[in-house]
Amino acid sequence: MASWSEKMLQLLRRMNNFHLPGSSLESCLRFEVAGEQVGWISPKVASILGRFPAVFRPYGSTITFCSGLDTFESRSVAVDEVLQELRREASFTCLIGWRDEQYAVMPRYCDPPLMYMERAATSLFGVKRYGVHVNGYTRDSSGNLNMWLARRSLTKQTYPGRLDNMAAGGLAAGCSVRHTMVKECEEEACIPPGLAEQARPVGTVSYTYEDDEGIFPECQFVFDLELPLNFQPHIGDGEVQAFYYYPIEKVKDLLVSEEFKPNCAMVVLDFLIRHAIIEPDSEPYYHEFVAGLHRSL
């Protein structure tokens, strides 16, 4: 039977499987906008995009836009029209979960956006997605750590009923990281803005995986929020069905269970490393854990 460490290593490999031998990486086409690579497109998706020669232009191992689509607005509108048609045809299962939420498409987070794209479609183009995750925890007078976890609603489009961080959400176009963090805390866990503002940014967790719905290069901005011992989150917008308050060792055990949403388990693993719950002398895969949490996109 696999140990905790081996199970965690397997989870990290699954969440970085786009980089493993046998992935679709070698057969994918580069998706370029204005001469910059912003994603990866699988041959299956590329063949369907070939039906829209007025929008997409293949050359060599790259797909880009036709020459007339040279502005932010024109690209965004043209892609949305293509996606709406593919949605009506039910060409891709990921479009069934249409969100009406725009994500910014850019080579790096620090770059200006080159276009907007519907969130549900980003995996078809392998473009980077950004999110915000909050570790809500307490520390008692003896230094013992406890953590608040959320259980996702059964109506969620992805990973319904799984354990999650106390608050988390995708970074919509035009929204700042801190604004998103405060908004998600308030909407999902009824945390007052004044308390949420005390959360500390502690880095990022990044990975790229692929599954039947596409390619997912993702980067999560991570915050730690130390909460008063008497504080209790409450269900807000219905994306959460329950909150649990567990000692950190129980949280650690749960990470490798089938109960946890995988990328949220990665965020908590990062917390365990930063708070020295996991140490290099006692964890044989310490270096592999750190590397697996911070893969380049």
Coordinates of N, CA, C and O in Angstrom, one line a residue, residues 67-217:
S67 N -4.8 37.9 -40.5 CA -4.1 39.2 -40.5 C -5.1 40.4 -40.1 O -4.7 41.4 -39.5
G68 N -6.4 40.3 -40.5 CA -7.3 41.4 -40.1 C -7.6 41.5 -38.7 O -8.1 42.5 -38.2
L69 N -7.4 40.4 -37.9 CA -7.7 40.4 -36.5 C -6.5 40.8 -35.7 O -5.8 40.0 -35.1
D70 N -6.2 42.1 -35.7 CA -5.0 42.6 -35.1 C -5.2 43.5 -33.9 O -4.3 44.3 -33.5
T71 N -6.4 43.5 -33.4 CA -6.7 44.3 -32.2 C -7.3 43.5 -31.1 O -7.9 42.4 -31.3
F72 N -7.2 43.9 -29.8 CA -7.8 43.3 -28.7 C -9.3 43.0 -28.9 O -9.7 41.9 -28.8
E73 N -10.0 44.0 -29.3 CA -11.4 43.9 -29.5 C -11.8 42.9 -30.6 O -12.6 42.1 -30.5
S74 N -11.1 43.0 -31.8 CA -11.5 42.2 -32.9 C -11.2 40.7 -32.6 O -12.0 39.8 -33.0
R75 N -10.1 40.4 -31.9 CA -9.8 39.0 -31.6 C -10.8 38.5 -30.6 O -11.3 37.3 -30.8
S76 N -11.1 39.3 -29.6 CA -12.1 38.8 -28.6 C -13.5 38.5 -29.2 O -14.1 37.5 -28.8
V77 N -13.9 39.4 -30.1 CA -15.2 39.2 -30.7 C -15.2 38.0 -31.6 O -16.2 37.2 -31.6
A78 N -14.2 37.9 -32.4 CA -14.1 36.7 -33.4 C -14.1 35.4 -32.6 O -14.8 34.5 -33.1
V79 N -13.3 35.3 -31.6 CA -13.2 34.0 -30.8 C -14.5 33.7 -30.2 O -15.0 32.6 -30.1
D80 N -15.2 34.8 -29.6 CA -16.5 34.5 -29.0 C -17.5 34.0 -29.9 O -18.3 33.1 -29.6
E81 N -17.5 34.5 -31.2 CA -18.4 34.0 -32.2 C -18.2 32.6 -32.5 O -19.1 31.8 -32.7
V82 N -16.9 32.2 -32.6 CA -16.5 30.8 -32.9 C -17.0 29.9 -31.8 O -17.6 28.9 -32.0
L83 N -16.7 30.4 -30.5 CA -17.1 29.5 -29.4 C -18.6 29.4 -29.2 O -19.1 28.3 -28.8
Q84 N -19.3 30.4 -29.5 CA -20.8 30.3 -29.4 C -21.3 29.3 -30.4 O -22.2 28.5 -30.1
E85 N -20.7 29.3 -31.6 CA -21.2 28.3 -32.6 C -20.8 26.9 -32.1 O -21.6 25.9 -32.2
L86 N -19.6 26.7 -31.6 CA -19.2 25.4 -31.1 C -20.0 25.0 -29.9 O -20.3 23.8 -29.7
R87 N -20.4 25.9 -29.1 CA -21.3 25.6 -28.0 C -22.6 25.1 -28.4 O -23.2 24.2 -27.9
R88 N -23.2 25.8 -29.5 CA -24.5 25.4 -30.0 C -24.4 23.9 -30.5 O -25.4 23.2 -30.4
E89 N -23.3 23.6 -31.1 CA -23.1 22.3 -31.7 C -22.8 21.2 -30.7 O -22.7 20.0 -31.0
A90 N -22.5 21.6 -29.5 CA -22.0 20.7 -28.4 C -20.8 20.0 -28.9 O -20.6 18.8 -28.6
S91 N -19.8 20.7 -29.5 CA -18.6 20.1 -30.0 C -17.7 19.6 -28.9 O -16.9 18.7 -29.1
F92 N -17.7 20.4 -27.8 CA -16.7 20.1 -26.7 C -17.5 20.1 -25.4 O -18.3 21.0 -25.1
T93 N -17.2 19.1 -24.6 CA -17.9 19.0 -23.3 C -17.6 20.1 -22.4 O -18.5 20.5 -21.6
C94 N -16.4 20.7 -22.5 CA -16.1 21.8 -21.5 C -17.0 23.0 -21.8 O -17.2 23.8 -20.8
L95 N -17.5 23.2 -23.0 CA -18.4 24.3 -23.2 C -19.8 24.2 -22.7 O -20.6 25.1 -22.6
I96 N -20.1 22.9 -22.2 CA -21.4 22.7 -21.6 C -21.5 23.6 -20.3 O -22.5 24.0 -19.8
G97 N -20.3 23.7 -19.7 CA -20.2 24.5 -18.4 C -19.9 26.0 -18.6 O -19.1 26.6 -17.9
W98 N -20.5 26.5 -19.7 CA -20.3 28.0 -20.0 C -20.5 28.8 -18.8 O -21.6 28.7 -18.1
R99 N -19.6 29.8 -18.5 CA -19.7 30.6 -17.3 C -20.1 32.0 -17.5 O -20.5 32.7 -16.5
D100 N -20.1 32.5 -18.7 CA -20.3 34.0 -19.0 C -19.3 34.8 -18.1 O -19.6 35.8 -17.5
E101 N -18.0 34.3 -18.1 CA -17.0 34.9 -17.3 C -15.8 35.0 -18.2 O -15.3 34.0 -18.7
Q102 N -15.3 36.2 -18.4 CA -14.2 36.5 -19.3 C -12.8 36.4 -18.6 O -12.7 36.9 -17.5
Y103 N -11.9 35.6 -19.2 CA -10.5 35.5 -18.7 C -9.6 36.3 -19.6 O -9.8 36.3 -20.9
A104 N -8.6 37.0 -19.1 CA -7.7 37.7 -19.9 C -6.6 36.7 -20.5 O -6.2 35.8 -19.8
V105 N -6.2 36.9 -21.7 CA -5.2 36.0 -22.4 C -4.0 36.9 -22.6 O -4.0 37.9 -23.3
M106 N -2.9 36.4 -22.0 CA -1.6 37.1 -22.2 C -0.5 36.1 -22.0 O -0.6 35.1 -21.4
P107 N 0.7 36.4 -22.5 CA 1.8 35.5 -22.4 C 2.3 35.3 -21.0 O 2.5 34.1 -20.5
R108 N 2.4 36.4 -20.2 CA 2.7 36.3 -18.8 C 1.8 37.2 -18.0 O 1.2 38.1 -18.5
Y109 N 1.7 36.9 -16.7 CA 0.7 37.7 -15.9 C 1.0 39.2 -15.9 O 0.1 40.0 -15.9
C110 N 2.3 39.5 -16.1 CA 2.7 40.9 -16.0 C 2.5 41.6 -17.4 O 2.6 42.9 -17.5
D111 N 2.1 40.9 -18.4 CA 1.9 41.5 -19.7 C 0.5 42.0 -19.9 O -0.5 41.5 -19.3
P112 N 0.3 43.0 -20.7 CA -1.1 43.5 -21.0 C -1.9 42.4 -21.8 O -1.3 41.7 -22.6
P113 N -3.2 42.3 -21.5 CA -4.0 41.2 -22.2 C -4.0 41.5 -23.7 O -4.1 42.6 -24.1
L114 N -4.0 40.4 -24.4 CA -4.1 40.5 -25.9 C -5.5 40.2 -26.4 O -5.8 40.6 -27.5
M115 N -6.3 39.7 -25.5 CA -7.7 39.4 -25.8 C -8.4 38.9 -24.6 O -7.7 38.5 -23.6
Y116 N -9.7 38.8 -24.6 CA -10.5 38.1 -23.6 C -11.1 36.8 -24.2 O -11.3 36.7 -25.4
M117 N -11.3 35.8 -23.3 CA -11.9 34.5 -23.7 C -12.8 34.0 -22.6 O -12.5 34.1 -21.4
E118 N -13.9 33.4 -23.0 CA -14.8 32.7 -22.1 C -14.0 31.7 -21.2 O -13.2 30.9 -21.8
R119 N -14.2 31.7 -19.9 CA -13.5 30.9 -19.0 C -13.6 29.4 -19.4 O -12.6 28.7 -19.3
A120 N -14.8 28.9 -19.7 CA -15.0 27.5 -20.0 C -14.2 27.0 -21.2 O -14.0 25.8 -21.3
A121 N -13.8 27.9 -22.1 CA -13.1 27.6 -23.3 C -11.6 27.6 -23.2 O -10.9 27.1 -24.1
T122 N -11.1 28.1 -22.1 CA -9.6 28.3 -22.0 C -8.8 27.0 -22.2 O -7.7 27.0 -22.8
S123 N -9.4 25.9 -21.7 CA -8.6 24.6 -21.8 C -8.5 24.2 -23.3 O -7.6 23.4 -23.6
L124 N -9.4 24.6 -24.2 CA -9.3 24.2 -25.6 C -8.0 24.9 -26.2 O -7.5 24.3 -27.2
F125 N -7.7 26.0 -25.7 CA -6.5 26.8 -26.3 C -5.3 26.7 -25.4 O -4.3 27.2 -25.7
G126 N -5.4 26.0 -24.2 CA -4.3 25.8 -23.3 C -3.7 27.1 -22.8 O -2.5 27.2 -22.6
V127 N -4.6 28.1 -22.7 CA -4.1 29.4 -22.2 C -4.1 29.4 -20.6 O -4.8 28.7 -20.0
K128 N -3.2 30.2 -20.1 CA -3.0 30.3 -18.6 C -4.2 30.8 -17.9 O -4.9 31.8 -18.4
R129 N -4.6 30.1 -16.8 CA -5.7 30.6 -16.0 C -5.1 30.9 -14.6 O -4.2 30.2 -14.1
Y130 N -5.6 32.0 -14.0 CA -5.1 32.4 -12.7 C -6.3 32.4 -11.7 O -7.4 32.6 -12.1
G131 N -5.9 32.1 -10.5 CA -6.9 32.1 -9.4 C -6.3 32.5 -8.1 O -5.1 32.8 -8.0
V132 N -7.2 32.6 -7.1 CA -6.8 33.1 -5.8 C -7.3 32.0 -4.7 O -8.5 31.6 -4.8
H133 N -6.5 31.6 -3.9 CA -6.8 30.6 -2.8 C -6.4 31.1 -1.5 O -5.3 31.6 -1.3
V134 N -7.3 30.9 -0.5 CA -7.0 31.4 0.9 C -7.0 30.3 1.9 O -8.0 29.5 2.0
N135 N -5.9 30.1 2.6 CA -5.8 29.2 3.7 C -6.2 29.9 4.9 O -5.6 30.9 5.4
G136 N -7.4 29.5 5.5 CA -7.9 30.1 6.7 C -7.5 29.2 7.9 O -7.8 28.0 7.9
Y137 N -6.7 29.7 8.8 CA -6.2 28.9 9.9 C -6.2 29.6 11.2 O -6.3 30.9 11.3
T138 N -6.0 28.9 12.3 CA -5.8 29.5 13.6 C -4.6 28.9 14.3 O -4.2 27.8 13.9
R139 N -4.1 29.6 15.3 CA -3.0 29.1 16.1 C -3.3 29.4 17.5 O -3.5 30.5 17.9
D140 N -3.4 28.3 18.4 CA -3.7 28.5 19.8 C -2.5 28.9 20.6 O -1.4 29.1 20.1
S141 N -2.7 29.1 21.9 CA -1.7 29.6 22.8 C -0.5 28.7 22.9 O 0.6 29.1 23.2
S142 N -0.7 27.4 22.5 CA 0.4 26.4 22.6 C 1.1 26.3 21.2 O 2.0 25.5 21.0
G143 N 0.6 27.1 20.2 CA 1.2 27.0 18.9 C 0.6 26.0 18.0 O 1.0 25.8 16.8
N144 N -0.5 25.3 18.4 CA -1.1 24.3 17.6 C -1.9 24.9 16.4 O -2.7 25.9 16.7
L145 N -1.8 24.4 15.3 CA -2.5 24.9 14.1 C -3.7 24.1 13.8 O -3.7 22.9 13.9
N146 N -4.8 24.8 13.5 CA -6.0 24.2 13.0 C -6.4 25.0 11.7 O -6.0 26.1 11.5
M147 N -7.1 24.3 10.8 CA -7.4 24.9 9.5 C -8.9 24.7 9.2 O -9.5 23.7 9.5
W148 N -9.5 25.8 8.6 CA -10.8 25.7 8.1 C -10.8 25.2 6.6 O -10.1 25.7 5.8
L149 N -11.6 24.2 6.4 CA -11.8 23.6 5.0 C -13.3 23.8 4.6 O -14.2 23.8 5.4
A150 N -13.5 24.0 3.3 CA -14.8 24.0 2.8 C -15.2 22.8 2.0 O -14.3 22.1 1.4
R151 N -16.4 22.4 2.0 CA -16.9 21.3 1.1 C -17.7 21.9 0.0 O -18.7 22.6 0.3
R152 N -17.3 21.6 -1.2 CA -17.9 22.2 -2.4 C -19.4 21.8 -2.5 O -19.7 20.6 -2.2
S153 N -20.2 22.7 -3.0 CA -21.6 22.3 -3.3 C -21.7 21.2 -4.3 O -20.8 21.1 -5.2
L154 N -22.7 20.4 -4.2 CA -23.0 19.3 -5.1 C -23.4 19.9 -6.5 O -23.4 19.1 -7.5
T155 N -23.7 21.1 -6.6 CA -24.1 21.7 -7.9 C -22.9 22.4 -8.6 O -23.1 22.9 -9.7
K156 N -21.7 22.3 -8.0 CA -20.5 22.9 -8.7 C -20.3 22.1 -10.0 O -20.4 20.9 -10.1
Q157 N -19.8 22.9 -11.0 CA -19.6 22.2 -12.3 C -18.4 21.3 -12.3 O -18.3 20.4 -13.0
T158 N -17.4 21.7 -11.4 CA -16.2 20.9 -11.3 C -16.0 20.4 -9.9 O -16.2 21.1 -8.9
Y159 N -15.6 19.1 -9.7 CA -15.3 18.5 -8.4 C -16.4 18.8 -7.4 O -16.1 19.2 -6.3
P160 N -17.7 18.5 -7.7 CA -18.8 18.7 -6.7 C -18.6 17.9 -5.5 O -18.1 16.7 -5.6
G161 N -18.8 18.4 -4.3 CA -18.8 17.7 -3.1 C -17.4 17.5 -2.5 O -17.2 16.9 -1.4
R162 N -16.3 17.9 -3.2 CA -14.9 17.7 -2.7 C -14.6 18.8 -1.7 O -15.1 19.9 -1.7
L163 N -13.5 18.4 -0.9 CA -13.0 19.4 0.0 C -12.2 20.5 -0.7 O -11.5 20.2 -1.7
D164 N -12.2 21.7 -0.2 CA -11.6 22.8 -0.9 C -11.0 23.7 0.2 O -11.2 23.5 1.4
N165 N -10.2 24.7 -0.3 CA -9.7 25.7 0.7 C -10.9 26.6 1.2 O -12.0 26.5 0.6
M166 N -10.7 27.3 2.3 CA -11.7 28.0 2.9 C -12.4 29.0 1.9 O -13.7 29.1 1.9
A167 N -11.7 29.6 1.0 CA -12.2 30.5 0.0 C -11.3 30.4 -1.2 O -10.0 30.4 -1.0
A168 N -11.8 30.5 -2.4 CA -11.0 30.4 -3.6 C -11.9 30.8 -4.8 O -13.1 30.7 -4.7
G169 N -11.2 31.3 -5.8 CA -12.0 31.7 -7.0 C -11.1 32.0 -8.2 O -9.9 32.4 -7.9
G170 N -11.6 32.0 -9.4 CA -10.8 32.4 -10.5 C -10.6 33.9 -10.6 O -11.5 34.6 -10.1
L171 N -9.6 34.3 -11.3 CA -9.3 35.7 -11.5 C -9.9 36.2 -12.8 O -9.4 35.9 -13.8
A172 N -11.0 36.8 -12.7 CA -11.7 37.3 -13.9 C -11.0 38.5 -14.5 O -10.2 39.2 -13.8
A173 N -11.2 38.7 -15.8 CA -10.5 39.8 -16.5 C -10.9 41.1 -15.8 O -12.0 41.4 -15.4
G174 N -9.8 41.9 -15.6 CA -10.0 43.3 -15.1 C -10.0 43.4 -13.5 O -10.1 44.4 -13.0
C175 N -10.0 42.2 -12.9 CA -10.0 42.2 -11.4 C -8.6 42.0 -10.8 O -7.8 41.2 -11.3
S176 N -8.3 42.7 -9.8 CA -7.0 42.5 -9.1 C -7.0 41.3 -8.2 O -8.0 40.8 -7.9
V177 N -5.8 40.8 -7.9 CA -5.7 39.6 -7.0 C -6.3 39.9 -5.7 O -7.1 39.1 -5.2
R178 N -5.9 41.0 -5.0 CA -6.4 41.3 -3.7 C -7.9 41.5 -3.7 O -8.7 41.0 -2.8
H179 N -8.4 42.2 -4.7 CA -9.9 42.4 -4.8 C -10.6 41.1 -4.9 O -11.6 40.9 -4.2
T180 N -10.1 40.2 -5.7 CA -10.7 38.9 -5.9 C -10.6 38.1 -4.6 O -11.6 37.4 -4.2
M181 N -9.5 38.2 -3.8 CA -9.4 37.5 -2.6 C -10.5 37.9 -1.6 O -11.2 37.1 -1.0
V182 N -10.6 39.3 -1.4 CA -11.6 39.8 -0.5 C -13.0 39.4 -0.9 O -13.8 39.0 -0.1
K183 N -13.3 39.5 -2.2 CA -14.6 39.2 -2.7 C -15.0 37.7 -2.5 O -16.1 37.4 -2.0
E184 N -14.0 36.8 -2.7 CA -14.3 35.4 -2.5 C -14.5 35.1 -1.1 O -15.3 34.3 -0.7
C185 N -13.7 35.7 -0.2 CA -13.9 35.5 1.3 C -15.2 35.9 1.7 O -15.9 35.2 2.5
E186 N -15.7 37.1 1.2 CA -17.0 37.6 1.6 C -18.1 36.7 1.0 O -19.1 36.3 1.7
E187 N -18.0 36.4 -0.3 CA -19.1 35.7 -1.0 C -19.2 34.2 -0.5 O -20.4 33.7 -0.3
E188 N -18.1 33.5 -0.3 CA -18.2 32.1 -0.1 C -18.2 31.8 1.4 O -18.8 30.8 1.8
A189 N -17.6 32.6 2.3 CA -17.4 32.3 3.7 C -17.9 33.4 4.6 O -17.8 33.2 5.8
C190 N -18.5 34.4 4.1 CA -19.1 35.5 4.9 C -18.0 36.1 5.8 O -18.3 36.4 7.0
I191 N -16.8 36.2 5.3 CA -15.7 36.9 6.1 C -15.8 38.4 5.8 O -15.7 38.8 4.7
P192 N -15.9 39.2 6.9 CA -16.0 40.6 6.7 C -14.7 41.1 6.0 O -13.6 40.7 6.2
P193 N -14.9 42.1 5.1 CA -13.8 42.7 4.3 C -12.6 43.1 5.2 O -11.4 42.9 4.9
G194 N -13.0 43.7 6.4 CA -11.9 44.2 7.3 C -11.0 43.0 7.8 O -9.8 43.2 8.0
L195 N -11.6 41.9 8.0 CA -10.8 40.7 8.4 C -10.1 40.1 7.2 O -8.9 39.7 7.3
A196 N -10.8 40.0 6.1 CA -10.1 39.4 4.9 C -8.9 40.2 4.5 O -7.9 39.6 4.0
E197 N -9.0 41.5 4.6 CA -7.9 42.4 4.2 C -6.6 42.0 5.0 O -5.5 42.4 4.6
Q198 N -6.7 41.3 6.1 CA -5.5 41.0 6.9 C -4.8 39.8 6.3 O -3.7 39.4 6.8
A199 N -5.3 39.2 5.3 CA -4.7 38.0 4.7 C -3.4 38.4 4.0 O -3.2 39.5 3.5
R200 N -2.4 37.6 4.2 CA -1.0 37.9 3.7 C -0.8 37.1 2.4 O -0.9 35.8 2.4
P201 N -0.3 37.7 1.3 CA 0.1 37.0 0.1 C 1.4 36.2 0.4 O 2.3 36.8 0.9
V202 N 1.4 34.9 0.1 CA 2.6 34.1 0.5 C 3.2 33.4 -0.7 O 4.0 32.5 -0.6
G203 N 2.8 33.8 -2.0 CA 3.4 33.1 -3.1 C 2.4 32.6 -4.1 O 1.2 32.9 -4.0
T204 N 2.8 31.7 -5.0 CA 2.0 31.1 -6.0 C 2.2 29.5 -6.0 O 3.2 29.1 -5.5
V205 N 1.2 28.8 -6.5 CA 1.3 27.4 -6.8 C 1.0 27.3 -8.3 O -0.1 27.8 -8.7
S206 N 1.8 26.6 -9.1 CA 1.6 26.5 -10.5 C 1.8 25.1 -11.0 O 2.7 24.4 -10.5
Y207 N 1.1 24.7 -12.1 CA 1.1 23.4 -12.6 C 0.4 23.4 -14.0 O -0.3 24.3 -14.3
T208 N 0.6 22.3 -14.7 CA -0.1 22.2 -16.0 C -0.5 20.7 -16.2 O 0.4 19.8 -16.1
Y209 N -1.8 20.5 -16.3 CA -2.3 19.1 -16.5 C -3.2 19.1 -17.7 O -3.6 20.1 -18.2
E210 N -3.4 17.9 -18.2 CA -4.3 17.7 -19.3 C -5.3 16.6 -19.0 O -4.9 15.7 -18.3
D211 N -6.5 16.7 -19.5 CA -7.5 15.7 -19.4 C -8.4 15.7 -20.6 O -8.0 16.3 -21.6
D212 N -9.5 15.0 -20.5 CA -10.4 15.0 -21.7 C -10.9 16.3 -22.2 O -11.4 16.4 -23.3
E213 N -10.9 17.3 -21.3 CA -11.5 18.6 -21.6 C -10.4 19.6 -22.1 O -10.7 20.8 -22.4
G214 N -9.2 19.2 -22.1 CA -8.2 20.1 -22.7 C -6.9 20.2 -21.8 O -6.6 19.3 -21.0
I215 N -6.2 21.3 -22.0 CA -4.9 21.6 -21.3 C -5.1 22.7 -20.3 O -5.7 23.8 -20.7
F216 N -4.6 22.5 -19.1 CA -4.8 23.5 -18.0 C -3.5 24.0 -17.4 O -3.1 23.4 -16.4
P217 N -2.9 25.0 -18.0 CA -1.8 25.7 -17.3 C -2.4 26.7 -16.3 O -3.1 27.6 -16.7

